[in-house]
């Protein structure tokens, strides 16, 4: 067999293996296109990089080159935290926003508070904006909170409260900064030797000088799933939830598990259901209680196998909800500020949570099905 044909067969086999039930990767007409047509010489001609690619390449350089990162910090911006609470302010329209300050401004504030301006060197790289302006995060928890707030013109807000006040993209941004800072605060020592670890300038890694082990910021994978029996969806609550709030089921992935295995196990453990089908929806970084990587899915069960068997150690309650109940719950954009004075009734997580997306997607699908069913029924009546 020729080398090209042998390689084509190997790649074809890999694609088939990765296709799974979703069929994301498929071979055209049962075979791969000729490698000669895929890898034409003209594809090797240098092309202008997109704005996104150039930004990512620049960010990668800052992570790997300490000198380049120090230089970028001098002209970049800083998002300040005080004991992991982000600094926010309200703009002229009354909208809450993160307070990003230039590095020079933060150095001036530190000097006014009698601290060494070189404290900014402890900042951790978060990312780059559209104009390739680097943004860093810095925790100033050792400084007096009121003094920093007065000089910055903002206030440090608990992240859970900030999530309800900030827009979606801003909430994700401040959550990323907090996650990076918390990781550095909790990974100061090597788990193998007990020696202090040393970070690089960008904060993208920490290294143990004794063992040479390199540590990288990580997230814990969590599967979150909305189950449907065709006409209803399943929501549950834990005793730690705010009064009246129900959400989709979620659980951490065990070591060695696939996403599908974790999803099926969680539903079997917590509510005693066996999944028939599942479909990926979206993913999200979630900072509570610590950094989690939320993978959101829809799942179905057969209508004749919907009896629940709750694990009371995990769940306080679980219930099948109709479309009408879900639509009413989605109308409540924010929970009541005072649960005692204003009982919330039945409500779901706010739009910033990926659980809300799952619930909204299910409601949209149900409404579409009802509309299509109504149209078909009307056509049959006319005929």
Short mmCIF file of C-alpha atoms in Angstrom, two decimals:
data_model
loop_
_atom_site.label_atom_id
_atom_site.label_comp_id
_atom_site.label_asym_id
_atom_site.label_seq_id
_atom_site.Cartn_x
_atom_site.Cartn_y
_atom_site.Cartn_z
CA UNK A 1 0.00 0.00 0.00
CA UNK A 2 1.34 3.47 -0.87
CA UNK A 3 2.34 5.74 2.02
CA UNK A 4 -0.42 8.25 1.22
CA UNK A 5 -3.11 5.55 1.04
CA UNK A 6 -1.88 3.96 4.30
CA UNK A 7 -1.99 7.34 6.09
CA UNK A 8 -5.45 8.06 4.65
CA UNK A 9 -6.73 4.78 6.06
CA UNK A 10 -5.34 5.55 9.53
CA UNK A 11 -6.87 9.05 9.62
CA UNK A 12 -10.18 7.69 8.33
CA UNK A 13 -10.23 5.19 11.17
CA UNK A 14 -9.55 7.90 13.74
CA UNK A 15 -12.36 10.05 12.38
CA UNK A 16 -14.76 7.16 12.60
CA UNK A 17 -13.67 6.47 16.18
CA UNK A 18 -14.26 10.10 17.18
CA UNK A 19 -17.62 10.36 15.41
CA UNK A 20 -19.59 8.68 18.19
CA UNK A 21 -23.37 8.86 18.18
CA UNK A 22 -23.37 12.59 17.50
CA UNK A 23 -21.74 12.20 14.13
CA UNK A 24 -19.76 15.41 14.51
CA UNK A 25 -16.88 14.07 12.42
CA UNK A 26 -17.91 12.19 9.30
CA UNK A 27 -16.19 10.92 6.21
CA UNK A 28 -17.62 12.02 2.89
CA UNK A 29 -19.06 9.08 0.90
CA UNK A 30 -17.32 6.64 3.26
CA UNK A 31 -13.82 7.73 2.34
CA UNK A 32 -11.45 10.62 2.86
CA UNK A 33 -10.62 13.21 0.28
CA UNK A 34 -7.18 12.68 -1.29
CA UNK A 35 -4.41 14.05 0.88
CA UNK A 36 -2.83 15.57 -2.22
CA UNK A 37 -5.92 17.77 -2.72
CA UNK A 38 -6.07 18.67 0.98
CA UNK A 39 -2.46 19.75 1.33
CA UNK A 40 -1.85 21.87 -1.75
CA UNK A 41 1.35 23.98 -1.89
CA UNK A 42 -0.64 27.22 -2.03
CA UNK A 43 -1.96 26.62 1.46
CA UNK A 44 1.58 27.07 2.77
CA UNK A 45 1.78 30.62 1.42
CA UNK A 46 1.97 33.13 4.32
CA UNK A 47 -1.40 34.78 4.93
CA UNK A 48 -2.38 37.83 6.97
CA UNK A 49 -3.37 36.69 10.45
CA UNK A 50 -6.80 37.62 11.74
CA UNK A 51 -7.14 40.05 14.62
CA UNK A 52 -8.12 37.19 16.91
CA UNK A 53 -5.13 35.03 15.95
CA UNK A 54 -2.67 37.90 16.36
CA UNK A 55 -4.14 38.68 19.79
CA UNK A 56 -3.84 35.06 20.90
CA UNK A 57 -0.26 34.83 19.61
CA UNK A 58 0.61 38.01 21.51
CA UNK A 59 -1.00 36.64 24.66
CA UNK A 60 0.99 33.43 24.29
CA UNK A 61 4.21 35.46 24.01
CA UNK A 62 3.39 37.32 27.23
CA UNK A 63 2.81 34.02 29.03
CA UNK A 64 6.13 32.57 27.91
CA UNK A 65 8.41 35.64 27.92
CA UNK A 66 8.87 37.24 31.36
CA UNK A 67 10.58 40.35 30.00
CA UNK A 68 7.83 40.94 27.45
CA UNK A 69 5.21 40.50 30.18
CA UNK A 70 6.91 43.01 32.48
CA UNK A 71 7.01 45.53 29.65
CA UNK A 72 3.34 44.94 28.84
CA UNK A 73 2.42 45.42 32.50
CA UNK A 74 3.88 48.93 32.45
CA UNK A 75 1.36 50.09 29.83
CA UNK A 76 -1.48 47.66 30.60
CA UNK A 77 -4.50 47.89 32.87
CA UNK A 78 -5.28 46.30 36.22
CA UNK A 79 -8.47 44.89 37.71
CA UNK A 80 -8.13 45.20 41.48
CA UNK A 81 -9.48 42.77 44.08
CA UNK A 82 -9.61 43.03 47.85
CA UNK A 83 -9.51 39.57 49.41
CA UNK A 84 -10.89 38.23 46.11
CA UNK A 85 -13.73 40.78 45.93
CA UNK A 86 -13.56 42.69 42.59
CA UNK A 87 -13.52 46.49 42.37
CA UNK A 88 -16.62 47.75 40.54
CA UNK A 89 -18.33 51.08 39.89
CA UNK A 90 -21.51 52.43 38.30
CA UNK A 91 -21.24 54.33 35.04
CA UNK A 92 -23.26 57.43 34.14
CA UNK A 93 -26.20 55.21 33.12
CA UNK A 94 -26.20 53.49 36.51
CA UNK A 95 -24.85 50.22 35.09
CA UNK A 96 -22.40 48.31 37.27
CA UNK A 97 -19.02 47.69 35.61
CA UNK A 98 -15.58 46.37 36.61
CA UNK A 99 -13.09 49.14 37.41
CA UNK A 100 -10.04 48.73 35.18
CA UNK A 101 -7.19 51.10 36.04
CA UNK A 102 -3.95 51.81 34.22
CA UNK A 103 -0.86 50.41 35.91
CA UNK A 104 0.54 53.91 36.40
CA UNK A 105 -2.65 54.94 38.23
CA UNK A 106 -2.43 51.94 40.54
CA UNK A 107 1.23 52.72 41.28
CA UNK A 108 0.20 56.27 42.20
CA UNK A 109 -2.52 54.94 44.51
CA UNK A 110 -0.07 52.58 46.22
CA UNK A 111 2.34 55.43 46.87
CA UNK A 112 -0.45 57.57 48.32
CA UNK A 113 -1.28 54.73 50.70
CA UNK A 114 2.35 54.47 51.74
CA UNK A 115 3.06 51.19 49.94
CA UNK A 116 5.77 50.20 47.47
CA UNK A 117 4.53 50.67 43.91
CA UNK A 118 6.46 47.55 42.93
CA UNK A 119 3.53 45.60 44.37
CA UNK A 120 2.04 45.74 40.85
CA UNK A 121 4.66 43.20 39.75
CA UNK A 122 2.58 40.58 41.57
CA UNK A 123 -0.28 41.09 39.11
CA UNK A 124 -1.46 38.07 37.11
CA UNK A 125 -2.13 38.24 33.38
CA UNK A 126 -5.81 37.76 32.49
CA UNK A 127 -5.91 38.40 28.75
CA UNK A 128 -5.83 41.02 26.00
CA UNK A 129 -8.49 43.38 24.69
CA UNK A 130 -9.42 44.09 21.08
CA UNK A 131 -6.48 46.50 20.67
CA UNK A 132 -4.02 44.00 22.18
CA UNK A 133 -4.01 45.91 25.45
CA UNK A 134 -3.06 43.43 28.18
CA UNK A 135 -5.17 43.27 31.34
CA UNK A 136 -3.93 41.98 34.68
CA UNK A 137 -5.53 41.26 38.04
CA UNK A 138 -4.06 42.14 41.43
CA UNK A 139 -5.28 41.45 44.95
CA UNK A 140 -4.63 44.31 47.39
CA UNK A 141 -6.14 42.58 50.39
CA UNK A 142 -3.31 43.76 52.65
CA UNK A 143 -4.34 47.39 52.12
CA UNK A 144 -7.11 49.24 53.91
CA UNK A 145 -10.27 48.64 51.89
CA UNK A 146 -11.83 52.08 52.39
CA UNK A 147 -8.62 53.84 51.43
CA UNK A 148 -8.36 52.00 48.12
CA UNK A 149 -12.06 52.51 47.35
CA UNK A 150 -11.87 56.25 47.98
CA UNK A 151 -8.86 56.70 45.71
CA UNK A 152 -10.27 54.46 42.96
CA UNK A 153 -13.81 55.80 42.97
CA UNK A 154 -15.40 52.35 43.25
CA UNK A 155 -16.24 49.65 45.77
CA UNK A 156 -15.13 46.07 46.34
CA UNK A 157 -18.12 43.77 45.91
CA UNK A 158 -18.58 40.14 46.84
CA UNK A 159 -18.47 38.11 43.63
CA UNK A 160 -21.84 36.43 44.19
CA UNK A 161 -23.48 39.84 44.46
CA UNK A 162 -21.44 41.16 41.54
CA UNK A 163 -22.74 38.31 39.36
CA UNK A 164 -26.26 39.69 39.74
CA UNK A 165 -25.18 43.29 39.10
CA UNK A 166 -22.77 42.91 36.19
CA UNK A 167 -23.48 42.14 32.58
CA UNK A 168 -22.73 38.60 31.41
CA UNK A 169 -19.37 39.26 29.77
CA UNK A 170 -18.21 41.46 32.66
CA UNK A 171 -19.26 38.84 35.20
CA UNK A 172 -17.25 36.19 33.38
CA UNK A 173 -14.25 38.53 33.23
CA UNK A 174 -14.14 39.29 36.97
CA UNK A 175 -14.75 35.60 37.72
CA UNK A 176 -11.67 34.69 35.69
CA UNK A 177 -9.54 37.19 37.59
CA UNK A 178 -10.74 35.90 40.94
CA UNK A 179 -10.10 32.30 39.88
CA UNK A 180 -6.52 33.06 38.89
CA UNK A 181 -5.79 34.94 42.10
CA UNK A 182 -7.34 32.24 44.28
CA UNK A 183 -5.32 29.55 42.50
CA UNK A 184 -2.06 31.38 43.24
CA UNK A 185 -3.08 31.92 46.86
CA UNK A 186 -3.73 28.19 47.34
CA UNK A 187 -0.83 26.76 45.36
CA UNK A 188 2.15 28.37 47.04
CA UNK A 189 3.75 25.05 47.93
CA UNK A 190 4.67 21.91 46.03
CA UNK A 191 2.50 18.89 46.90
CA UNK A 192 5.47 16.56 46.40
CA UNK A 193 8.25 18.34 48.32
CA UNK A 194 6.46 20.93 50.42
CA UNK A 195 8.82 23.61 49.11
CA UNK A 196 7.52 27.05 48.05
CA UNK A 197 6.66 27.22 44.35
CA UNK A 198 7.82 30.10 42.15
CA UNK A 199 5.52 31.70 39.58
CA UNK A 200 6.53 33.15 36.24
CA UNK A 201 5.84 36.84 35.54
CA UNK A 202 2.47 36.29 33.84
CA UNK A 203 1.25 33.90 36.52
CA UNK A 204 0.42 31.20 33.97
CA UNK A 205 2.36 28.59 35.95
CA UNK A 206 4.20 27.83 39.18
CA UNK A 207 7.33 25.68 39.44
CA UNK A 208 8.88 23.82 42.36
CA UNK A 209 12.65 24.57 42.33
CA UNK A 210 13.40 21.31 44.11
CA UNK A 211 11.45 18.79 42.05
CA UNK A 212 11.02 20.75 38.84
CA UNK A 213 7.26 20.01 38.87
CA UNK A 214 5.25 22.64 36.99
CA UNK A 215 1.73 23.50 38.15
CA UNK A 216 -0.90 25.15 35.94
CA UNK A 217 -4.22 26.77 36.89
CA UNK A 218 -7.00 24.22 36.58
CA UNK A 219 -10.77 23.91 36.62
CA UNK A 220 -12.82 20.98 37.95
CA UNK A 221 -15.10 19.49 35.26
CA UNK A 222 -18.80 19.47 36.15
CA UNK A 223 -21.69 18.16 34.08
CA UNK A 224 -25.02 20.00 34.36
CA UNK A 225 -28.08 18.48 32.69
CA UNK A 226 -31.71 19.35 32.07
CA UNK A 227 -33.81 16.20 31.78
CA UNK A 228 -37.05 16.08 29.78
CA UNK A 229 -39.72 13.42 29.33
CA UNK A 230 -40.99 15.10 26.18
CA UNK A 231 -43.48 17.52 27.74
CA UNK A 232 -41.95 18.33 31.13
CA UNK A 233 -38.46 19.11 32.44
CA UNK A 234 -36.89 18.08 35.73
CA UNK A 235 -35.62 20.68 38.19
CA UNK A 236 -34.23 20.12 41.67
CA UNK A 237 -32.95 22.05 44.68
CA UNK A 238 -30.47 21.55 47.49
CA UNK A 239 -31.03 22.78 51.02
CA UNK A 240 -28.27 25.36 50.49
CA UNK A 241 -30.18 27.04 47.62
CA UNK A 242 -32.01 30.34 48.22
CA UNK A 243 -35.69 29.82 49.09
CA UNK A 244 -37.79 28.80 46.11
CA UNK A 245 -34.92 28.34 43.64
CA UNK A 246 -34.79 25.21 41.49
CA UNK A 247 -32.11 24.38 38.96
CA UNK A 248 -30.84 21.71 36.60
CA UNK A 249 -29.04 18.72 38.08
CA UNK A 250 -25.24 18.92 38.26
CA UNK A 251 -22.31 16.94 39.56
CA UNK A 252 -18.53 16.66 39.38
CA UNK A 253 -16.95 14.23 36.94
CA UNK A 254 -15.12 11.36 38.64
CA UNK A 255 -11.54 10.60 37.68
CA UNK A 256 -11.44 8.55 34.49
CA UNK A 257 -15.06 9.22 33.54
CA UNK A 258 -16.26 10.49 30.19
CA UNK A 259 -18.80 13.28 30.07
CA UNK A 260 -21.53 10.83 29.11
CA UNK A 261 -20.67 8.45 31.93
CA UNK A 262 -20.68 11.24 34.51
CA UNK A 263 -24.06 12.49 33.31
CA UNK A 264 -25.68 9.07 33.44
CA UNK A 265 -24.18 8.30 36.86
CA UNK A 266 -25.30 11.61 38.39
CA UNK A 267 -28.90 11.13 37.27
CA UNK A 268 -28.95 7.55 38.53
CA UNK A 269 -27.46 8.56 41.89
CA UNK A 270 -29.50 11.68 42.60
CA UNK A 271 -32.95 11.00 41.12
CA UNK A 272 -32.93 7.34 40.07
CA UNK A 273 -33.44 7.96 36.35
CA UNK A 274 -31.87 6.21 33.39
CA UNK A 275 -30.98 8.44 30.43
CA UNK A 276 -32.24 7.57 26.97
CA UNK A 277 -30.52 10.29 24.89
CA UNK A 278 -28.27 13.26 25.59
CA UNK A 279 -27.15 16.32 23.64
CA UNK A 280 -24.41 18.88 24.34
CA UNK A 281 -25.51 22.52 24.65
CA UNK A 282 -22.72 24.81 25.90
CA UNK A 283 -20.00 25.29 28.53
CA UNK A 284 -19.12 27.89 31.14
CA UNK A 285 -16.50 28.70 33.75
CA UNK A 286 -18.27 28.90 37.11
CA UNK A 287 -16.38 30.36 40.12
CA UNK A 288 -18.58 28.96 42.92
CA UNK A 289 -17.54 27.48 45.27
CA UNK A 290 -14.25 27.37 43.37
CA UNK A 291 -13.35 27.19 39.70
CA UNK A 292 -15.50 24.67 37.85
CA UNK A 293 -15.82 23.95 34.14
CA UNK A 294 -19.56 23.53 33.57
CA UNK A 295 -20.53 21.36 30.60
CA UNK A 296 -24.24 21.77 29.90
CA UNK A 297 -26.35 19.08 28.25
CA UNK A 298 -29.95 18.15 27.53
CA UNK A 299 -31.10 14.60 28.27
CA UNK A 300 -34.31 12.66 27.72
CA UNK A 301 -36.02 9.80 29.49
CA UNK A 302 -38.94 7.74 28.25
CA UNK A 303 -42.34 9.05 29.45
CA UNK A 304 -43.13 5.74 31.19
CA UNK A 305 -39.94 5.86 33.30
CA UNK A 306 -40.21 9.20 35.10
CA UNK A 307 -40.73 8.09 38.70
CA UNK A 308 -38.18 9.83 40.91
CA UNK A 309 -36.12 8.24 43.68
CA UNK A 310 -34.28 11.08 45.41
CA UNK A 311 -30.99 10.89 47.23
CA UNK A 312 -31.99 12.98 50.23
CA UNK A 313 -28.36 13.47 51.22
CA UNK A 314 -27.86 15.43 47.98
CA UNK A 315 -31.25 16.93 47.16
CA UNK A 316 -33.98 18.57 49.20
CA UNK A 317 -36.54 18.24 46.44
CA UNK A 318 -36.99 17.53 42.72
CA UNK A 319 -40.04 18.07 40.54
CA UNK A 320 -41.27 17.71 36.98
CA UNK A 321 -42.26 21.12 35.62
CA UNK A 322 -44.68 22.03 32.85
CA UNK A 323 -43.94 24.59 30.15
CA UNK A 324 -46.32 27.06 31.80
CA UNK A 325 -44.47 26.80 35.12
CA UNK A 326 -41.12 27.29 33.41
CA UNK A 327 -42.27 30.32 31.42
CA UNK A 328 -43.56 31.95 34.62
CA UNK A 329 -40.27 31.23 36.42
CA UNK A 330 -38.23 32.70 33.55
CA UNK A 331 -40.14 35.97 33.88
CA UNK A 332 -38.44 36.58 37.24
CA UNK A 333 -35.18 38.14 36.09
CA UNK A 334 -33.81 38.56 39.60
CA UNK A 335 -34.66 36.96 42.93
CA UNK A 336 -36.26 39.13 45.66
CA UNK A 337 -33.78 41.09 47.76
CA UNK A 338 -35.59 40.19 50.98
CA UNK A 339 -36.82 36.59 51.03
CA UNK A 340 -38.64 37.06 54.35
CA UNK A 341 -40.58 40.15 53.31
CA UNK A 342 -41.27 38.88 49.78
CA UNK A 343 -41.53 35.08 49.43
CA UNK A 344 -40.05 34.24 46.03
CA UNK A 345 -42.23 31.24 45.16
CA UNK A 346 -40.78 29.18 42.30
CA UNK A 347 -37.84 30.65 40.39
CA UNK A 348 -34.78 29.53 38.43
CA UNK A 349 -31.13 30.72 38.31
CA UNK A 350 -30.54 34.11 36.62
CA UNK A 351 -29.35 34.51 33.04
CA UNK A 352 -25.67 34.63 34.05
CA UNK A 353 -25.86 30.92 34.99
CA UNK A 354 -25.69 28.27 32.29
CA UNK A 355 -28.61 26.47 33.95
CA UNK A 356 -30.79 29.37 32.81
CA UNK A 357 -29.67 28.79 29.24
CA UNK A 358 -30.63 25.12 29.40
CA UNK A 359 -34.07 25.98 30.78
CA UNK A 360 -34.62 28.72 28.20
CA UNK A 361 -33.57 26.38 25.36
CA UNK A 362 -36.02 23.73 26.54
CA UNK A 363 -38.84 26.28 26.79
CA UNK A 364 -38.11 27.62 23.29
CA UNK A 365 -38.15 24.08 21.87
CA UNK A 366 -41.42 23.26 23.59
CA UNK A 367 -43.06 26.43 22.28
CA UNK A 368 -41.84 25.69 18.77
CA UNK A 369 -43.23 22.16 18.91
CA UNK A 370 -46.61 23.45 20.09
CA UNK A 371 -46.67 26.01 17.30
CA UNK A 372 -45.84 23.40 14.66
CA UNK A 373 -48.41 20.99 16.09
CA UNK A 374 -51.03 23.74 16.02
CA UNK A 375 -50.22 24.59 12.42
CA UNK A 376 -50.51 20.95 11.33
CA UNK A 377 -53.79 20.55 13.21
CA UNK A 378 -55.19 23.69 11.56
CA UNK A 379 -54.21 22.43 8.13
CA UNK A 380 -55.93 19.09 8.72
CA UNK A 381 -59.14 20.85 9.85
CA UNK A 382 -59.18 22.98 6.69
CA UNK A 383 -58.73 19.91 4.54
#
